[in-house]
PDB file of C-alpha atoms in Angstrom:
ATOM      1  CA  UNK A 844      90.116 107.238 120.753  1.00  0.00           C
ATOM      2  CA  UNK A 845      91.631 109.402 123.458  1.00  0.00           C
ATOM      3  CA  UNK A 846      93.781 112.052 121.897  1.00  0.00           C
ATOM      4  CA  UNK A 847      95.386 112.832 125.228  1.00  0.00           C
ATOM      5  CA  UNK A 848      97.017 109.431 125.398  1.00  0.00           C
ATOM      6  CA  UNK A 849      98.321 109.035 121.855  1.00  0.00           C
ATOM      7  CA  UNK A 850     101.943 108.294 121.242  1.00  0.00           C
ATOM      8  CA  UNK A 851     102.205 112.000 120.538  1.00  0.00           C
ATOM      9  CA  UNK A 852     102.945 111.936 124.258  1.00  0.00           C
ATOM     10  CA  UNK A 853     106.513 110.813 124.940  1.00  0.00           C
ATOM     11  CA  UNK A 854     106.928 107.074 124.424  1.00  0.00           C
ATOM     12  CA  UNK A 855     110.095 105.010 124.612  1.00  0.00           C
ATOM     13  CA  UNK A 856     110.873 103.718 121.115  1.00  0.00           C
ATOM     14  CA  UNK A 857     113.911 102.662 119.167  1.00  0.00           C
ATOM     15  CA  UNK A 858     116.204 105.208 117.599  1.00  0.00           C
ATOM     16  CA  UNK A 859     118.997 103.013 116.285  1.00  0.00           C
ATOM     17  CA  UNK A 860     118.470  99.951 114.122  1.00  0.00           C
ATOM     18  CA  UNK A 861     121.529  97.780 113.792  1.00  0.00           C
ATOM     19  CA  UNK A 862     120.197  94.453 112.489  1.00  0.00           C
ATOM     20  CA  UNK A 863     117.095  92.292 112.526  1.00  0.00           C
ATOM     21  CA  UNK A 864     118.629  89.958 115.064  1.00  0.00           C
ATOM     22  CA  UNK A 865     119.992  92.464 117.571  1.00  0.00           C
ATOM     23  CA  UNK A 866     118.144  94.348 120.291  1.00  0.00           C
ATOM     24  CA  UNK A 867     117.326  98.051 119.965  1.00  0.00           C
ATOM     25  CA  UNK A 868     118.492 101.163 121.768  1.00  0.00           C
ATOM     26  CA  UNK A 869     115.762 103.381 123.186  1.00  0.00           C
ATOM     27  CA  UNK A 870     115.144 107.071 123.709  1.00  0.00           C
ATOM     28  CA  UNK A 871     112.183 109.329 124.223  1.00  0.00           C
ATOM     29  CA  UNK A 872     110.652 110.506 120.986  1.00  0.00           C
ATOM     30  CA  UNK A 873     107.926 113.112 120.638  1.00  0.00           C
ATOM     31  CA  UNK A 874     105.649 111.801 117.904  1.00  0.00           C
ATOM     32  CA  UNK A 875     103.882 115.155 117.608  1.00  0.00           C
ATOM     33  CA  UNK A 876     106.916 116.226 115.573  1.00  0.00           C
ATOM     34  CA  UNK A 877     106.765 115.562 111.855  1.00  0.00           C
ATOM     35  CA  UNK A 878     109.347 113.214 110.444  1.00  0.00           C
ATOM     36  CA  UNK A 879     111.885 115.356 108.582  1.00  0.00           C
ATOM     37  CA  UNK A 880     111.605 114.942 104.833  1.00  0.00           C
ATOM     38  CA  UNK A 881     112.470 117.153 101.940  1.00  0.00           C
ATOM     39  CA  UNK A 882     109.393 118.840 100.532  1.00  0.00           C
ATOM     40  CA  UNK A 883     109.080 118.337  96.788  1.00  0.00           C
ATOM     41  CA  UNK A 884     109.553 121.537  94.852  1.00  0.00           C
ATOM     42  CA  UNK A 885     108.562 122.729  91.439  1.00  0.00           C
ATOM     43  CA  UNK A 886     112.001 121.616  90.270  1.00  0.00           C
ATOM     44  CA  UNK A 887     111.020 118.006  90.961  1.00  0.00           C
ATOM     45  CA  UNK A 888     108.399 118.057  88.268  1.00  0.00           C
ATOM     46  CA  UNK A 889     110.788 117.737  85.334  1.00  0.00           C
ATOM     47  CA  UNK A 890     109.825 114.944  82.991  1.00  0.00           C
ATOM     48  CA  UNK A 891     112.906 112.882  83.890  1.00  0.00           C
ATOM     49  CA  UNK A 892     112.008 112.507  87.583  1.00  0.00           C
ATOM     50  CA  UNK A 893     109.429 110.382  89.343  1.00  0.00           C
ATOM     51  CA  UNK A 894     108.458 111.597  92.803  1.00  0.00           C
ATOM     52  CA  UNK A 895     107.592 108.533  94.867  1.00  0.00           C
ATOM     53  CA  UNK A 896     106.116 108.579  98.358  1.00  0.00           C
ATOM     54  CA  UNK A 897     105.897 105.763 100.843  1.00  0.00           C
ATOM     55  CA  UNK A 898     103.252 105.840 103.551  1.00  0.00           C
ATOM     56  CA  UNK A 899     104.721 105.308 107.012  1.00  0.00           C
ATOM     57  CA  UNK A 900     103.533 101.727 107.426  1.00  0.00           C
ATOM     58  CA  UNK A 901     106.907 101.113 108.997  1.00  0.00           C
ATOM     59  CA  UNK A 902     109.227 103.656 110.600  1.00  0.00           C
ATOM     60  CA  UNK A 903     111.321 105.967 108.392  1.00  0.00           C
ATOM     61  CA  UNK A 904     114.644 104.142 108.450  1.00  0.00           C
ATOM     62  CA  UNK A 905     113.014 100.749 107.948  1.00  0.00           C
ATOM     63  CA  UNK A 906     110.805 102.171 105.186  1.00  0.00           C
ATOM     64  CA  UNK A 907     113.802 103.444 103.259  1.00  0.00           C
ATOM     65  CA  UNK A 908     115.576 100.094 103.463  1.00  0.00           C
ATOM     66  CA  UNK A 909     112.391  98.170 102.698  1.00  0.00           C
ATOM     67  CA  UNK A 910     111.402 100.091  99.560  1.00  0.00           C
ATOM     68  CA  UNK A 911     114.609 101.647  98.180  1.00  0.00           C
ATOM     69  CA  UNK A 912     115.610  98.863  95.777  1.00  0.00           C
ATOM     70  CA  UNK A 913     112.051  98.297  94.588  1.00  0.00           C
ATOM     71  CA  UNK A 914     111.429 101.970  93.838  1.00  0.00           C
ATOM     72  CA  UNK A 915     114.722 102.433  92.021  1.00  0.00           C
ATOM     73  CA  UNK A 916     114.084  99.291  89.994  1.00  0.00           C
ATOM     74  CA  UNK A 917     110.834 100.785  88.701  1.00  0.00           C
ATOM     75  CA  UNK A 918     112.577 104.081  87.942  1.00  0.00           C
ATOM     76  CA  UNK A 919     115.278 102.352  85.909  1.00  0.00           C
ATOM     77  CA  UNK A 920     112.663 100.304  84.063  1.00  0.00           C
ATOM     78  CA  UNK A 921     110.956 103.460  82.756  1.00  0.00           C
ATOM     79  CA  UNK A 922     114.177 105.490  82.435  1.00  0.00           C
ATOM     80  CA  UNK A 923     113.327 107.969  85.197  1.00  0.00           C
ATOM     81  CA  UNK A 924     115.283 109.347  88.120  1.00  0.00           C
ATOM     82  CA  UNK A 925     113.652 108.782  91.499  1.00  0.00           C
ATOM     83  CA  UNK A 926     113.013 111.276  94.263  1.00  0.00           C
ATOM     84  CA  UNK A 927     111.822 109.403  97.338  1.00  0.00           C
ATOM     85  CA  UNK A 928     109.539 111.208  99.787  1.00  0.00           C
ATOM     86  CA  UNK A 929     108.461 110.245 103.299  1.00  0.00           C
ATOM     87  CA  UNK A 930     105.888 111.752 105.618  1.00  0.00           C
ATOM     88  CA  UNK A 931     104.688 110.892 109.112  1.00  0.00           C
ATOM     89  CA  UNK A 932     101.014 110.139 108.402  1.00  0.00           C
ATOM     90  CA  UNK A 933      98.935 108.559 105.668  1.00  0.00           C
ATOM     91  CA  UNK A 934      96.920 111.760 105.387  1.00  0.00           C
ATOM     92  CA  UNK A 935     100.021 113.809 104.589  1.00  0.00           C
ATOM     93  CA  UNK A 936     100.866 111.452 101.729  1.00  0.00           C
ATOM     94  CA  UNK A 937      97.324 111.596 100.362  1.00  0.00           C
ATOM     95  CA  UNK A 938      97.244 115.383 100.399  1.00  0.00           C
ATOM     96  CA  UNK A 939     100.457 115.532  98.380  1.00  0.00           C
ATOM     97  CA  UNK A 940      98.525 114.035  95.463  1.00  0.00           C
ATOM     98  CA  UNK A 941      96.082 116.944  95.578  1.00  0.00           C
ATOM     99  CA  UNK A 942      98.989 119.403  95.315  1.00  0.00           C
ATOM    100  CA  UNK A 943     100.611 117.443  92.480  1.00  0.00           C
ATOM    101  CA  UNK A 944     103.679 117.002  94.699  1.00  0.00           C
ATOM    102  CA  UNK A 945     104.051 113.262  94.035  1.00  0.00           C
ATOM    103  CA  UNK A 946     103.527 110.882  91.124  1.00  0.00           C
ATOM    104  CA  UNK A 947     103.501 107.452  92.759  1.00  0.00           C
ATOM    105  CA  UNK A 948     103.021 106.080  96.245  1.00  0.00           C
ATOM    106  CA  UNK A 949     102.820 102.872  98.184  1.00  0.00           C
ATOM    107  CA  UNK A 950      99.835 103.469 100.445  1.00  0.00           C
ATOM    108  CA  UNK A 951      97.640 101.633 102.908  1.00  0.00           C
ATOM    109  CA  UNK A 952      94.559  99.867 101.578  1.00  0.00           C
ATOM    110  CA  UNK A 953      92.310 101.995 103.807  1.00  0.00           C
ATOM    111  CA  UNK A 954      93.095 105.361 102.194  1.00  0.00           C
ATOM    112  CA  UNK A 955      92.923 103.733  98.766  1.00  0.00           C
ATOM    113  CA  UNK A 956      89.550 102.091  99.315  1.00  0.00           C
ATOM    114  CA  UNK A 957      87.962 105.090 101.024  1.00  0.00           C
ATOM    115  CA  UNK A 958      89.545 108.146  99.409  1.00  0.00           C
ATOM    116  CA  UNK A 959      90.927 107.352  95.958  1.00  0.00           C
ATOM    117  CA  UNK A 960      88.461 109.675  94.219  1.00  0.00           C
ATOM    118  CA  UNK A 961      89.058 112.526  96.632  1.00  0.00           C
ATOM    119  CA  UNK A 962      92.831 112.364  96.331  1.00  0.00           C
ATOM    120  CA  UNK A 963      92.897 111.571  92.605  1.00  0.00           C
ATOM    121  CA  UNK A 964      94.985 108.447  92.394  1.00  0.00           C
ATOM    122  CA  UNK A 965      94.462 104.959  91.011  1.00  0.00           C
ATOM    123  CA  UNK A 966      95.883 101.570  91.903  1.00  0.00           C
ATOM    124  CA  UNK A 967      98.173 100.112  89.246  1.00  0.00           C
ATOM    125  CA  UNK A 968      99.680  97.107  91.047  1.00  0.00           C
ATOM    126  CA  UNK A 969      99.053  95.000  94.147  1.00  0.00           C
ATOM    127  CA  UNK A 970     101.680  92.738  95.744  1.00  0.00           C
ATOM    128  CA  UNK A 971     101.033  89.004  95.834  1.00  0.00           C
ATOM    129  CA  UNK A 972     102.443  87.595  99.076  1.00  0.00           C
ATOM    130  CA  UNK A 973     102.506  83.883  99.908  1.00  0.00           C
ATOM    131  CA  UNK A 974     100.427  83.256  96.794  1.00  0.00           C
ATOM    132  CA  UNK A 975      97.690  85.753  97.639  1.00  0.00           C
ATOM    133  CA  UNK A 976      96.922  89.405  96.751  1.00  0.00           C
ATOM    134  CA  UNK A 977      95.227  89.760 100.134  1.00  0.00           C
ATOM    135  CA  UNK A 978      96.355  90.680 103.624  1.00  0.00           C
ATOM    136  CA  UNK A 979      94.903  90.731 107.135  1.00  0.00           C
ATOM    137  CA  UNK A 980      95.010  92.656 110.363  1.00  0.00           C
ATOM    138  CA  UNK A 981      96.743  90.777 113.168  1.00  0.00           C
ATOM    139  CA  UNK A 982      95.866  91.352 116.808  1.00  0.00           C
ATOM    140  CA  UNK A 983      99.130  90.796 118.673  1.00  0.00           C
ATOM    141  CA  UNK A 984     100.050  90.506 122.338  1.00  0.00           C
ATOM    142  CA  UNK A 985     103.267  89.863 124.218  1.00  0.00           C
ATOM    143  CA  UNK A 986     104.255  86.202 124.002  1.00  0.00           C
ATOM    144  CA  UNK A 987     104.531  86.018 127.797  1.00  0.00           C
ATOM    145  CA  UNK A 988     101.061  87.449 128.440  1.00  0.00           C
ATOM    146  CA  UNK A 989      97.960  85.473 129.346  1.00  0.00           C
ATOM    147  CA  UNK A 990      95.718  87.095 126.712  1.00  0.00           C
ATOM    148  CA  UNK A 991      94.032  84.635 124.382  1.00  0.00           C
ATOM    149  CA  UNK A 992      91.222  86.614 122.737  1.00  0.00           C
ATOM    150  CA  UNK A 993      90.067  90.161 122.140  1.00  0.00           C
ATOM    151  CA  UNK A 994      87.663  90.246 125.082  1.00  0.00           C
ATOM    152  CA  UNK A 995      90.571  89.473 127.429  1.00  0.00           C
ATOM    153  CA  UNK A 996      91.898  92.947 126.624  1.00  0.00           C
ATOM    154  CA  UNK A 997      89.014  94.854 128.213  1.00  0.00           C
ATOM    155  CA  UNK A 998      90.400  97.722 130.323  1.00  0.00           C
ATOM    156  CA  UNK A 999      93.939  97.118 129.117  1.00  0.00           C
ATOM    157  CA  UNK A1000      96.167  99.329 126.971  1.00  0.00           C
ATOM    158  CA  UNK A1001      96.192  99.212 123.183  1.00  0.00           C
ATOM    159  CA  UNK A1002      98.249 100.641 120.311  1.00  0.00           C
ATOM    160  CA  UNK A1003      96.820 101.670 116.955  1.00  0.00           C
ATOM    161  CA  UNK A1004      99.136 102.590 114.087  1.00  0.00           C
ATOM    162  CA  UNK A1005      97.952 105.477 111.889  1.00  0.00           C
ATOM    163  CA  UNK A1006      94.431 106.915 112.380  1.00  0.00           C
ATOM    164  CA  UNK A1007      93.711 106.208 108.687  1.00  0.00           C
ATOM    165  CA  UNK A1008      95.171 102.707 108.677  1.00  0.00           C
ATOM    166  CA  UNK A1009      92.893  99.844 107.714  1.00  0.00           C
ATOM    167  CA  UNK A1010      94.608  97.032 109.628  1.00  0.00           C
ATOM    168  CA  UNK A1011      96.016  99.261 112.357  1.00  0.00           C
ATOM    169  CA  UNK A1012      92.907 101.291 113.224  1.00  0.00           C
ATOM    170  CA  UNK A1013      89.735 100.616 111.213  1.00  0.00           C
ATOM    171  CA  UNK A1014      89.702  96.841 111.700  1.00  0.00           C
ATOM    172  CA  UNK A1015      90.184  96.811 115.500  1.00  0.00           C
ATOM    173  CA  UNK A1016      87.624  99.611 115.849  1.00  0.00           C
ATOM    174  CA  UNK A1017      85.196  97.497 113.826  1.00  0.00           C
ATOM    175  CA  UNK A1018      85.891  94.464 116.011  1.00  0.00           C
ATOM    176  CA  UNK A1019      84.889  96.536 119.035  1.00  0.00           C
ATOM    177  CA  UNK A1020      81.785  97.791 117.228  1.00  0.00           C
ATOM    178  CA  UNK A1021      80.739  94.171 116.806  1.00  0.00           C
ATOM    179  CA  UNK A1022      81.054  93.812 120.583  1.00  0.00           C
ATOM    180  CA  UNK A1023      78.944  96.929 121.146  1.00  0.00           C
ATOM    181  CA  UNK A1024      81.963  98.907 122.331  1.00  0.00           C
ATOM    182  CA  UNK A1025      84.332 101.664 121.233  1.00  0.00           C
ATOM    183  CA  UNK A1026      88.056 102.107 121.882  1.00  0.00           C
ATOM    184  CA  UNK A1027      87.276 104.696 124.569  1.00  0.00           C
ATOM    185  CA  UNK A1028      84.871 102.430 126.446  1.00  0.00           C
ATOM    186  CA  UNK A1029      86.732  99.150 125.961  1.00  0.00           C
ATOM    187  CA  UNK A1030      90.404  99.969 126.549  1.00  0.00           C
ATOM    188  CA  UNK A1031      91.898 101.730 129.559  1.00  0.00           C
ATOM    189  CA  UNK A1032      94.232 103.730 127.296  1.00  0.00           C
ATOM    190  CA  UNK A1033      94.875 103.916 123.559  1.00  0.00           C
ATOM    191  CA  UNK A1034      97.914 105.167 121.638  1.00  0.00           C
ATOM    192  CA  UNK A1035      98.995 105.870 118.065  1.00  0.00           C
ATOM    193  CA  UNK A1036     102.472 104.665 117.088  1.00  0.00           C
ATOM    194  CA  UNK A1037     102.371 105.817 113.430  1.00  0.00           C
ATOM    195  CA  UNK A1038     103.980 102.650 112.105  1.00  0.00           C
ATOM    196  CA  UNK A1039     103.425  98.912 112.402  1.00  0.00           C
ATOM    197  CA  UNK A1040     106.962  98.110 113.520  1.00  0.00           C
ATOM    198  CA  UNK A1041     106.586 100.659 116.322  1.00  0.00           C
ATOM    199  CA  UNK A1042     103.375  98.882 117.356  1.00  0.00           C
ATOM    200  CA  UNK A1043     105.211  95.550 117.383  1.00  0.00           C
ATOM    201  CA  UNK A1044     107.957  97.146 119.457  1.00  0.00           C
ATOM    202  CA  UNK A1045     105.465  98.579 121.949  1.00  0.00           C
ATOM    203  CA  UNK A1046     103.914  95.147 122.517  1.00  0.00           C
ATOM    204  CA  UNK A1047     107.270  93.368 122.673  1.00  0.00           C
ATOM    205  CA  UNK A1048     108.516  95.771 125.354  1.00  0.00           C
ATOM    206  CA  UNK A1049     105.179  95.661 127.248  1.00  0.00           C
ATOM    207  CA  UNK A1050     104.644  99.383 126.720  1.00  0.00           C
ATOM    208  CA  UNK A1051     101.107  98.394 125.735  1.00  0.00           C
ATOM    209  CA  UNK A1052      99.199  95.169 126.205  1.00  0.00           C
ATOM    210  CA  UNK A1053      98.172  94.681 122.585  1.00  0.00           C
ATOM    211  CA  UNK A1054      98.160  96.204 119.114  1.00  0.00           C
ATOM    212  CA  UNK A1055      96.650  95.698 115.682  1.00  0.00           C
ATOM    213  CA  UNK A1056      99.226  95.455 112.912  1.00  0.00           C
ATOM    214  CA  UNK A1057      99.461  94.735 109.215  1.00  0.00           C
ATOM    215  CA  UNK A1058      99.859  90.990 108.732  1.00  0.00           C
ATOM    216  CA  UNK A1059     102.427  91.203 105.925  1.00  0.00           C
ATOM    217  CA  UNK A1060     104.684  93.409 108.034  1.00  0.00           C
ATOM    218  CA  UNK A1061     104.472  91.114 111.077  1.00  0.00           C
ATOM    219  CA  UNK A1062     105.211  88.073 108.926  1.00  0.00           C
ATOM    220  CA  UNK A1063     108.153  89.874 107.285  1.00  0.00           C
ATOM    221  CA  UNK A1064     109.769  90.849 110.583  1.00  0.00           C
ATOM    222  CA  UNK A1065     109.028  87.462 112.126  1.00  0.00           C
ATOM    223  CA  UNK A1066     110.575  85.602 109.187  1.00  0.00           C
ATOM    224  CA  UNK A1067     113.665  87.801 109.384  1.00  0.00           C
ATOM    225  CA  UNK A1068     114.199  86.990 113.066  1.00  0.00           C
ATOM    226  CA  UNK A1069     113.351  90.457 114.297  1.00  0.00           C
ATOM    227  CA  UNK A1070     113.813  90.339 118.056  1.00  0.00           C
ATOM    228  CA  UNK A1071     110.661  92.357 118.761  1.00  0.00           C
ATOM    229  CA  UNK A1072     108.376  90.333 116.494  1.00  0.00           C
ATOM    230  CA  UNK A1073     109.711  87.165 118.122  1.00  0.00           C
ATOM    231  CA  UNK A1074     108.410  88.415 121.476  1.00  0.00           C
ATOM    232  CA  UNK A1075     104.833  88.745 120.210  1.00  0.00           C
ATOM    233  CA  UNK A1076     102.137  86.317 119.171  1.00  0.00           C
ATOM    234  CA  UNK A1077      98.940  86.609 117.131  1.00  0.00           C
ATOM    235  CA  UNK A1078      95.623  85.970 118.877  1.00  0.00           C
ATOM    236  CA  UNK A1079      93.204  87.124 116.171  1.00  0.00           C
ATOM    237  CA  UNK A1080      93.211  87.685 112.409  1.00  0.00           C
ATOM    238  CA  UNK A1081      90.747  89.704 110.366  1.00  0.00           C
ATOM    239  CA  UNK A1082      89.039  88.774 107.142  1.00  0.00           C
ATOM    240  CA  UNK A1083      91.099  89.272 103.989  1.00  0.00           C
ATOM    241  CA  UNK A1084      91.396  92.577 102.125  1.00  0.00           C
ATOM    242  CA  UNK A1085      93.225  93.645  98.980  1.00  0.00           C
ATOM    243  CA  UNK A1086      96.867  94.261  99.878  1.00  0.00           C
ATOM    244  CA  UNK A1087      98.254  97.820 100.071  1.00  0.00           C
ATOM    245  CA  UNK A1088      98.644  98.931  96.437  1.00  0.00           C
ATOM    246  CA  UNK A1089     101.053 100.974  94.389  1.00  0.00           C
ATOM    247  CA  UNK A1090      99.039 103.979  93.240  1.00  0.00           C
ATOM    248  CA  UNK A1091      99.666 106.594  90.565  1.00  0.00           C
ATOM    249  CA  UNK A1092      98.460 110.162  90.369  1.00  0.00           C
ATOM    250  CA  UNK A1093      95.642 110.790  87.917  1.00  0.00           C
ATOM    251  CA  UNK A1094      97.790 113.653  86.602  1.00  0.00           C
ATOM    252  CA  UNK A1095     100.525 111.289  85.479  1.00  0.00           C
ATOM    253  CA  UNK A1096     100.350 110.608  81.705  1.00  0.00           C
ATOM    254  CA  UNK A1097      98.524 107.373  80.909  1.00  0.00           C
ATOM    255  CA  UNK A1098     101.403 106.166  78.773  1.00  0.00           C
ATOM    256  CA  UNK A1099     103.821 106.499  81.692  1.00  0.00           C
ATOM    257  CA  UNK A1100     101.420 104.828  84.123  1.00  0.00           C
ATOM    258  CA  UNK A1101     101.147 101.891  81.747  1.00  0.00           C
ATOM    259  CA  UNK A1102     104.939 101.572  81.532  1.00  0.00           C
ATOM    260  CA  UNK A1103     105.299 101.649  85.312  1.00  0.00           C
ATOM    261  CA  UNK A1104     102.522  99.104  85.695  1.00  0.00           C
ATOM    262  CA  UNK A1105     104.111  96.781  83.167  1.00  0.00           C
ATOM    263  CA  UNK A1106     107.480  97.103  84.915  1.00  0.00           C
ATOM    264  CA  UNK A1107     105.883  96.133  88.224  1.00  0.00           C
ATOM    265  CA  UNK A1108     103.839  93.266  86.770  1.00  0.00           C
ATOM    266  CA  UNK A1109     106.830  91.738  84.974  1.00  0.00           C
ATOM    267  CA  UNK A1110     109.342  92.317  87.760  1.00  0.00           C
ATOM    268  CA  UNK A1111     109.313  88.708  88.922  1.00  0.00           C
ATOM    269  CA  UNK A1112     110.325  87.448  85.467  1.00  0.00           C
ATOM    270  CA  UNK A1113     113.877  88.840  85.619  1.00  0.00           C
ATOM    271  CA  UNK A1114     116.727  87.797  87.908  1.00  0.00           C
ATOM    272  CA  UNK A1115     117.274  91.252  89.447  1.00  0.00           C
ATOM    273  CA  UNK A1116     113.579  91.984  89.943  1.00  0.00           C
ATOM    274  CA  UNK A1117     112.954  88.527  91.370  1.00  0.00           C
ATOM    275  CA  UNK A1118     115.731  88.972  93.934  1.00  0.00           C
ATOM    276  CA  UNK A1119     114.348  92.324  95.080  1.00  0.00           C
ATOM    277  CA  UNK A1120     110.885  90.798  95.455  1.00  0.00           C
ATOM    278  CA  UNK A1121     112.265  87.783  97.313  1.00  0.00           C
ATOM    279  CA  UNK A1122     113.970  90.105  99.790  1.00  0.00           C
ATOM    280  CA  UNK A1123     110.590  91.693 100.483  1.00  0.00           C
ATOM    281  CA  UNK A1124     108.766  88.339 100.640  1.00  0.00           C
ATOM    282  CA  UNK A1125     106.685  89.374  97.612  1.00  0.00           C
ATOM    283  CA  UNK A1126     105.956  86.748  94.957  1.00  0.00           C
ATOM    284  CA  UNK A1127     105.024  89.213  92.237  1.00  0.00           C
ATOM    285  CA  UNK A1128     102.663  92.105  91.499  1.00  0.00           C
ATOM    286  CA  UNK A1129      99.177  91.678  90.068  1.00  0.00           C
ATOM    287  CA  UNK A1130      96.525  93.945  88.559  1.00  0.00           C
ATOM    288  CA  UNK A1131      94.253  95.177  91.386  1.00  0.00           C
ATOM    289  CA  UNK A1132      90.545  94.375  91.428  1.00  0.00           C
ATOM    290  CA  UNK A1133      88.131  96.800  93.073  1.00  0.00           C
ATOM    291  CA  UNK A1134      86.137  93.992  94.710  1.00  0.00           C
ATOM    292  CA  UNK A1135      89.158  93.193  96.894  1.00  0.00           C
ATOM    293  CA  UNK A1136      88.690  96.510  98.702  1.00  0.00           C
ATOM    294  CA  UNK A1137      84.903  96.466  99.152  1.00  0.00           C
ATOM    295  CA  UNK A1138      85.025  94.949 102.668  1.00  0.00           C
ATOM    296  CA  UNK A1139      86.981  97.994 103.839  1.00  0.00           C
ATOM    297  CA  UNK A1140      84.267 100.322 102.557  1.00  0.00           C
ATOM    298  CA  UNK A1141      81.610  98.129 104.146  1.00  0.00           C
ATOM    299  CA  UNK A1142      83.272  98.366 107.583  1.00  0.00           C
ATOM    300  CA  UNK A1143      83.566 102.135 107.296  1.00  0.00           C
ATOM    301  CA  UNK A1144      79.927 102.490 106.277  1.00  0.00           C
ATOM    302  CA  UNK A1145      78.724 100.394 109.215  1.00  0.00           C
ATOM    303  CA  UNK A1146      80.773 102.433 111.660  1.00  0.00           C
ATOM    304  CA  UNK A1147      79.429 105.659 110.168  1.00  0.00           C
ATOM    305  CA  UNK A1148      75.831 104.398 110.156  1.00  0.00           C
ATOM    306  CA  UNK A1149      75.527 101.935 113.033  1.00  0.00           C
ATOM    307  CA  UNK A1150      71.748 101.717 112.772  1.00  0.00           C
ATOM    308  CA  UNK A1151      71.689 100.770 109.101  1.00  0.00           C
TER     309      UNK A1151
END
C-alpha cells in the first residue's frame, strides 16, 4: 500500500458528532498525529484499578460512547475502578500489553489471531451479534455509485482502516491476492483512515470510491440511522471469522480473569447488563473458540507464502 497517500496526509473528516441522525461538520485533520490519551503510569497498577484499552475500531469520541457503559459494568461486577485508555493504532494497544500498561482490551480479531502469543494476552469473551459469534468484512461503496463488484474498482481509490485490521486491511488485500493483484497495482490510490466509521464517512462523502469495514460496525451505524452509513451500500461480504474479542493480559491473576469472564458471560441475564448489550446490538458474550480465528491465520500465511 502506498504510504505517501495514506490518510496521514490531510483528509477532510468529521470533528463534531452531534447525533446519529444529523450531518457532520468537517475540518482538516492530520492523522500522523497520535490521538491524545493519558499514558498509564505506575500509579495505575494498584489492585483496585483495571486499566482497559479499546482499539480504535471506531473514532475516539464514538469509541468512548460505544464502550463506556460496558467497561464500567464489568468494573463494578468485579469491584474494580476503571481507567479507560485509547490509542490511535492497534499496534499501540498491543504493545501496551508487553509493557504491562493495560489489563484488558477490546481488540480486532486480526491482532488476536496473529499475535496473541507475542503480546501475551488471551481471549476471555466474544460478543454474539444477531445470534452469531462471527463477523465479516464488508466492501462498501457510495449508494449513488455504479460499482457492483470488486473488479469494478480497478484503478479507483480505496480506504483501509488500520494496517493491522482483519476486516479493514487483511481481508481486502487477500481478495486482491485471489485476483492476482495487490493494492498498489489494483487501486489508483489507497488510504488509511484508522477507524471504520471514518472509512464509512470517506465513502459517504465520496472522498474515496470504496472501503472495507467491519460488518458489525456498519450494521450498528446503519441500524441507528447514521447519515453516513445510510449513504453507502455493501457489494461484497467476506467469509465469517470469530468476532473481535475481549482479551486479558497474561499477567492478570487467573482468579480475576475468571471473575471478569463470568461477569461478561452472565451480563445478558440481568436487566442492567441486558440494556447495555441491547444498546450495542450485542445479544450476549460467549466463550471464544480458537477454531473461529483460524481462517485469519490461513489468509495471512497465504499472503506471506504465495507459492505454498
